[in-house]
mmCIF file of C-alpha atoms in Angstrom:
data_model
loop_
_atom_site.group_PDB
_atom_site.id
_atom_site.type_symbol
_atom_site.label_atom_id
_atom_site.label_comp_id
_atom_site.label_asym_id
_atom_site.label_seq_id
_atom_site.Cartn_x
_atom_site.Cartn_y
_atom_site.Cartn_z
ATOM 1 C CA UNK I 1326 0.000 0.000 0.000
ATOM 2 C CA UNK I 1327 1.437 3.317 -1.115
ATOM 3 C CA UNK I 1328 -1.303 5.704 -0.029
ATOM 4 C CA UNK I 1329 -0.709 9.457 -0.001
ATOM 5 C CA UNK I 1330 -3.181 11.853 1.629
ATOM 6 C CA UNK I 1331 -3.354 15.110 -0.330
ATOM 7 C CA UNK I 1332 -4.888 18.451 0.537
ATOM 8 C CA UNK I 1333 -7.413 18.757 -2.280
ATOM 9 C CA UNK I 1334 -7.252 21.259 -5.112
ATOM 10 C CA UNK I 1335 -8.838 21.684 -8.533
ATOM 11 C CA UNK I 1336 -6.702 18.881 -9.913
ATOM 12 C CA UNK I 1337 -8.817 16.341 -8.004
ATOM 13 C CA UNK I 1338 -12.283 17.520 -9.093
ATOM 14 C CA UNK I 1339 -12.779 14.541 -11.397
ATOM 15 C CA UNK I 1340 -13.041 12.304 -8.308
ATOM 16 C CA UNK I 1341 -16.170 14.119 -7.007
ATOM 17 C CA UNK I 1342 -18.797 11.662 -8.250
ATOM 18 C CA UNK I 1343 -16.717 8.643 -7.240
ATOM 19 C CA UNK I 1344 -16.368 10.150 -3.751
ATOM 20 C CA UNK I 1345 -20.147 10.588 -3.447
ATOM 21 C CA UNK I 1346 -20.699 6.994 -4.546
ATOM 22 C CA UNK I 1347 -18.155 5.709 -2.024
ATOM 23 C CA UNK I 1348 -19.728 7.685 0.833
ATOM 24 C CA UNK I 1349 -23.218 6.437 -0.060
ATOM 25 C CA UNK I 1350 -22.145 2.795 -0.393
ATOM 26 C CA UNK I 1351 -20.282 2.971 2.911
ATOM 27 C CA UNK I 1352 -23.339 4.364 4.714
ATOM 28 C CA UNK I 1353 -25.565 1.698 3.200
ATOM 29 C CA UNK I 1354 -23.196 -1.058 4.321
ATOM 30 C CA UNK I 1355 -23.102 0.301 7.887
ATOM 31 C CA UNK I 1356 -26.853 0.863 7.979
ATOM 32 C CA UNK I 1357 -26.368 4.447 9.179
ATOM 33 C CA UNK I 1358 -27.835 7.732 8.101
ATOM 34 C CA UNK I 1359 -26.018 10.053 5.733
ATOM 35 C CA UNK I 1360 -25.984 13.756 4.976
ATOM 36 C CA UNK I 1361 -26.445 13.479 1.216
ATOM 37 C CA UNK I 1362 -24.227 15.735 -0.868
ATOM 38 C CA UNK I 1363 -24.116 16.181 -4.612
ATOM 39 C CA UNK I 1364 -21.020 15.765 -6.741
ATOM 40 C CA UNK I 1365 -21.175 19.515 -7.394
ATOM 41 C CA UNK I 1366 -21.054 20.237 -3.653
ATOM 42 C CA UNK I 1367 -18.070 17.909 -3.141
ATOM 43 C CA UNK I 1368 -16.341 19.479 -6.169
ATOM 44 C CA UNK I 1369 -16.745 22.926 -4.589
ATOM 45 C CA UNK I 1370 -15.031 21.708 -1.416
ATOM 46 C CA UNK I 1371 -12.195 20.201 -3.438
ATOM 47 C CA UNK I 1372 -11.630 23.348 -5.502
ATOM 48 C CA UNK I 1373 -11.710 25.511 -2.363
ATOM 49 C CA UNK I 1374 -8.986 23.426 -0.712
ATOM 50 C CA UNK I 1375 -11.360 22.404 2.078
ATOM 51 C CA UNK I 1376 -10.939 18.656 1.727
ATOM 52 C CA UNK I 1377 -8.343 15.910 1.838
ATOM 53 C CA UNK I 1378 -8.194 12.971 -0.538
ATOM 54 C CA UNK I 1379 -6.291 9.716 -0.101
ATOM 55 C CA UNK I 1380 -4.964 8.031 -3.233
ATOM 56 C CA UNK I 1381 -3.104 4.826 -3.921
ATOM 57 C CA UNK I 1382 -1.575 5.862 -7.213
ATOM 58 C CA UNK I 1383 -4.635 7.114 -9.095
ATOM 59 C CA UNK I 1384 -7.085 5.005 -7.096
ATOM 60 C CA UNK I 1385 -9.441 6.789 -4.678
ATOM 61 C CA UNK I 1386 -9.152 5.165 -1.250
ATOM 62 C CA UNK I 1387 -10.314 7.842 1.206
ATOM 63 C CA UNK I 1388 -11.769 11.316 1.661
ATOM 64 C CA UNK I 1389 -13.003 13.934 4.137
ATOM 65 C CA UNK I 1390 -14.076 17.567 3.860
ATOM 66 C CA UNK I 1391 -14.711 20.687 5.944
ATOM 67 C CA UNK I 1392 -18.009 22.467 6.500
ATOM 68 C CA UNK I 1393 -18.488 25.753 8.355
ATOM 69 C CA UNK I 1394 -21.554 26.953 10.261
ATOM 70 C CA UNK I 1395 -22.746 29.903 12.365
ATOM 71 C CA UNK I 1396 -20.586 32.451 10.527
ATOM 72 C CA UNK I 1397 -17.519 30.171 10.681
ATOM 73 C CA UNK I 1398 -17.660 29.899 14.472
ATOM 74 C CA UNK I 1399 -18.224 26.147 14.124
ATOM 75 C CA UNK I 1400 -16.480 23.669 11.858
ATOM 76 C CA UNK I 1401 -17.474 20.088 11.081
ATOM 77 C CA UNK I 1402 -15.224 17.454 9.528
ATOM 78 C CA UNK I 1403 -17.622 15.553 7.293
ATOM 79 C CA UNK I 1404 -17.745 12.724 4.791
ATOM 80 C CA UNK I 1405 -14.876 10.712 6.251
ATOM 81 C CA UNK I 1406 -14.751 7.519 4.221
ATOM 82 C CA UNK I 1407 -12.260 4.752 3.438
ATOM 83 C CA UNK I 1408 -12.493 2.280 0.569
ATOM 84 C CA UNK I 1409 -13.463 -1.215 1.816
ATOM 85 C CA UNK I 1410 -10.200 -2.717 0.535
ATOM 86 C CA UNK I 1411 -8.164 -0.309 2.684
ATOM 87 C CA UNK I 1412 -9.966 -0.524 6.014
ATOM 88 C CA UNK I 1413 -8.501 -1.771 9.294
ATOM 89 C CA UNK I 1414 -5.082 -0.410 8.353
ATOM 90 C CA UNK I 1415 -5.160 2.872 10.280
ATOM 91 C CA UNK I 1416 -5.987 4.949 7.212
ATOM 92 C CA UNK I 1417 -9.169 6.506 8.665
ATOM 93 C CA UNK I 1418 -7.164 7.798 11.617
ATOM 94 C CA UNK I 1419 -4.596 9.396 9.303
ATOM 95 C CA UNK I 1420 -7.306 11.064 7.211
ATOM 96 C CA UNK I 1421 -9.011 12.310 10.374
ATOM 97 C CA UNK I 1422 -5.739 13.816 11.617
ATOM 98 C CA UNK I 1423 -5.109 15.484 8.255
ATOM 99 C CA UNK I 1424 -8.559 17.073 7.986
ATOM 100 C CA UNK I 1425 -8.425 18.132 11.650
ATOM 101 C CA UNK I 1426 -5.066 19.854 11.146
ATOM 102 C CA UNK I 1427 -6.370 21.547 7.994
ATOM 103 C CA UNK I 1428 -9.426 22.777 9.909
ATOM 104 C CA UNK I 1429 -7.216 24.223 12.642
ATOM 105 C CA UNK I 1430 -5.071 25.961 10.026
ATOM 106 C CA UNK I 1431 -7.966 27.473 8.072
ATOM 107 C CA UNK I 1432 -10.171 28.288 11.080
ATOM 108 C CA UNK I 1433 -7.911 28.550 14.141
ATOM 109 C CA UNK I 1434 -10.591 30.139 16.354
ATOM 110 C CA UNK I 1435 -13.491 27.903 15.381
ATOM 111 C CA UNK I 1436 -14.932 25.109 17.486
ATOM 112 C CA UNK I 1437 -14.737 21.770 15.689
ATOM 113 C CA UNK I 1438 -17.620 19.416 16.319
ATOM 114 C CA UNK I 1439 -18.979 16.037 15.361
ATOM 115 C CA UNK I 1440 -22.051 13.908 15.985
ATOM 116 C CA UNK I 1441 -21.678 10.174 15.582
ATOM 117 C CA UNK I 1442 -22.837 6.752 16.697
ATOM 118 C CA UNK I 1443 -19.558 5.151 15.629
ATOM 119 C CA UNK I 1444 -17.218 3.987 18.382
ATOM 120 C CA UNK I 1445 -14.174 4.258 16.111
ATOM 121 C CA UNK I 1446 -14.974 7.900 15.291
ATOM 122 C CA UNK I 1447 -15.526 8.686 18.975
ATOM 123 C CA UNK I 1448 -12.149 7.195 19.808
ATOM 124 C CA UNK I 1449 -10.356 9.137 17.065
ATOM 125 C CA UNK I 1450 -11.991 12.406 18.114
ATOM 126 C CA UNK I 1451 -11.201 11.828 21.777
ATOM 127 C CA UNK I 1452 -7.533 11.303 20.933
ATOM 128 C CA UNK I 1453 -7.550 14.686 19.174
ATOM 129 C CA UNK I 1454 -8.960 16.453 22.246
ATOM 130 C CA UNK I 1455 -12.703 16.360 21.578
ATOM 131 C CA UNK I 1456 -15.035 16.190 24.578
ATOM 132 C CA UNK I 1457 -18.588 14.772 24.729
ATOM 133 C CA UNK I 1458 -21.184 17.558 24.932
ATOM 134 C CA UNK I 1459 -24.935 18.041 24.706
ATOM 135 C CA UNK I 1460 -26.405 19.163 21.395
ATOM 136 C CA UNK I 1461 -27.085 22.591 22.923
ATOM 137 C CA UNK I 1462 -23.321 23.290 22.793
ATOM 138 C CA UNK I 1463 -23.176 22.622 19.061
ATOM 139 C CA UNK I 1464 -24.146 24.920 16.220
ATOM 140 C CA UNK I 1465 -27.794 25.960 15.929
ATOM 141 C CA UNK I 1466 -27.327 26.516 12.195
ATOM 142 C CA UNK I 1467 -30.307 24.961 10.403
ATOM 143 C CA UNK I 1468 -28.144 23.975 7.446
ATOM 144 C CA UNK I 1469 -26.215 21.518 9.592
ATOM 145 C CA UNK I 1470 -29.281 19.854 11.056
ATOM 146 C CA UNK I 1471 -30.871 19.565 7.612
ATOM 147 C CA UNK I 1472 -28.083 17.111 6.884
ATOM 148 C CA UNK I 1473 -29.656 14.722 9.395
ATOM 149 C CA UNK I 1474 -32.802 14.363 7.295
ATOM 150 C CA UNK I 1475 -31.282 11.434 5.424
ATOM 151 C CA UNK I 1476 -30.763 9.500 8.673
ATOM 152 C CA UNK I 1477 -33.177 6.734 9.675
ATOM 153 C CA UNK I 1478 -33.238 8.218 13.193
ATOM 154 C CA UNK I 1479 -34.265 11.719 12.093
ATOM 155 C CA UNK I 1480 -37.724 11.328 13.642
ATOM 156 C CA UNK I 1481 -36.074 10.795 17.056
ATOM 157 C CA UNK I 1482 -34.161 14.053 16.653
ATOM 158 C CA UNK I 1483 -37.337 15.879 15.677
ATOM 159 C CA UNK I 1484 -39.350 14.488 18.592
ATOM 160 C CA UNK I 1485 -36.671 15.759 20.972
ATOM 161 C CA UNK I 1486 -36.648 19.248 19.394
ATOM 162 C CA UNK I 1487 -33.073 18.722 18.160
ATOM 163 C CA UNK I 1488 -31.795 18.444 21.744
ATOM 164 C CA UNK I 1489 -30.805 14.766 21.625
ATOM 165 C CA UNK I 1490 -30.737 11.701 19.435
ATOM 166 C CA UNK I 1491 -28.862 8.404 19.215
ATOM 167 C CA UNK I 1492 -25.706 10.260 18.166
ATOM 168 C CA UNK I 1493 -23.154 11.545 20.643
ATOM 169 C CA UNK I 1494 -22.053 15.166 20.318
ATOM 170 C CA UNK I 1495 -18.300 15.794 20.424
ATOM 171 C CA UNK I 1496 -16.605 19.186 20.545
ATOM 172 C CA UNK I 1497 -13.067 20.521 20.245
ATOM 173 C CA UNK I 1498 -12.767 24.033 21.674
ATOM 174 C CA UNK I 1499 -9.433 25.714 20.830
ATOM 175 C CA UNK I 1500 -9.875 28.093 23.769
ATOM 176 C CA UNK I 1501 -9.740 25.221 26.230
ATOM 177 C CA UNK I 1502 -6.104 24.370 26.690
ATOM 178 C CA UNK I 1503 -5.351 20.653 26.953
ATOM 179 C CA UNK I 1504 -3.926 19.416 30.214
ATOM 180 C CA UNK I 1505 -0.174 19.386 30.384
ATOM 181 C CA UNK I 1506 1.232 15.931 29.989
ATOM 182 C CA UNK I 1507 3.994 14.728 32.197
ATOM 183 C CA UNK I 1508 7.333 14.307 30.477
ATOM 184 C CA UNK I 1509 8.639 10.779 29.946
ATOM 185 C CA UNK I 1510 11.246 11.455 32.621
ATOM 186 C CA UNK I 1511 8.588 12.467 35.137
ATOM 187 C CA UNK I 1512 6.692 9.269 34.503
ATOM 188 C CA UNK I 1513 9.634 7.150 35.577
ATOM 189 C CA UNK I 1514 9.795 6.025 39.143
ATOM 190 C CA UNK I 1515 13.026 7.329 40.481
ATOM 191 C CA UNK I 1516 14.192 5.504 43.497
ATOM 192 C CA UNK I 1517 16.251 7.563 45.924
ATOM 193 C CA UNK I 1518 19.800 6.509 46.346
ATOM 194 C CA UNK I 1519 20.508 6.024 50.004
ATOM 195 C CA UNK I 1520 24.106 5.806 50.980
ATOM 196 C CA UNK I 1521 24.785 3.688 54.006
ATOM 197 C CA UNK I 1522 27.743 4.902 55.903
ATOM 198 C CA UNK I 1523 29.895 2.049 57.039
ATOM 199 C CA UNK I 1524 31.640 2.431 60.316
ATOM 200 C CA UNK I 1525 34.921 0.772 61.123
ATOM 201 C CA UNK I 1526 34.524 -1.043 64.359
ATOM 202 C CA UNK I 1527 37.293 -2.721 66.292
ATOM 203 C CA UNK I 1528 36.345 -6.116 67.501
ATOM 204 C CA UNK I 1529 38.219 -7.570 70.409
ATOM 205 C CA UNK I 1530 39.286 -11.131 69.932
#
């Protein structure tokens, strides 16, 4: 496997429809909902440099893109997908890291959020510093929540007035500094060196 993850540009627009097909097929296989996007929408993200694309040579093997909401105060990393032949090799984690870093670069003051039912996604987000939150702490932008209409659980979200659903809300707030980690040296158990002073005693025979 010789996969390279690229920051997208206009040179990758021809992959737009294939990306949409891969995202749809992946959602169908998992039995999860999907925020449906057109090839034109994905192409716009690619041309704007707001996506990353993973290729093995010329073969599409992964993708993710950035969406902004609430006047760019909130950012979502969307459409993360890996080709079935390339799963369980750590590629999703690498794509997630790449799109997260790109989001931080383009929108350094924005809160990055996600809603998911996937344990793997929760784990990846947690490793990047995301924290579980209630939906009230996420964007109230209607455009984001419209994306949930394609999910089989949308009626649950509606019945709860968009306050909760089966998904877990996760949020990365750049204003909240991560806890300082102890250095490798500090983690070692250092045993004190105790010198025992030997005394010369004269023993009578």
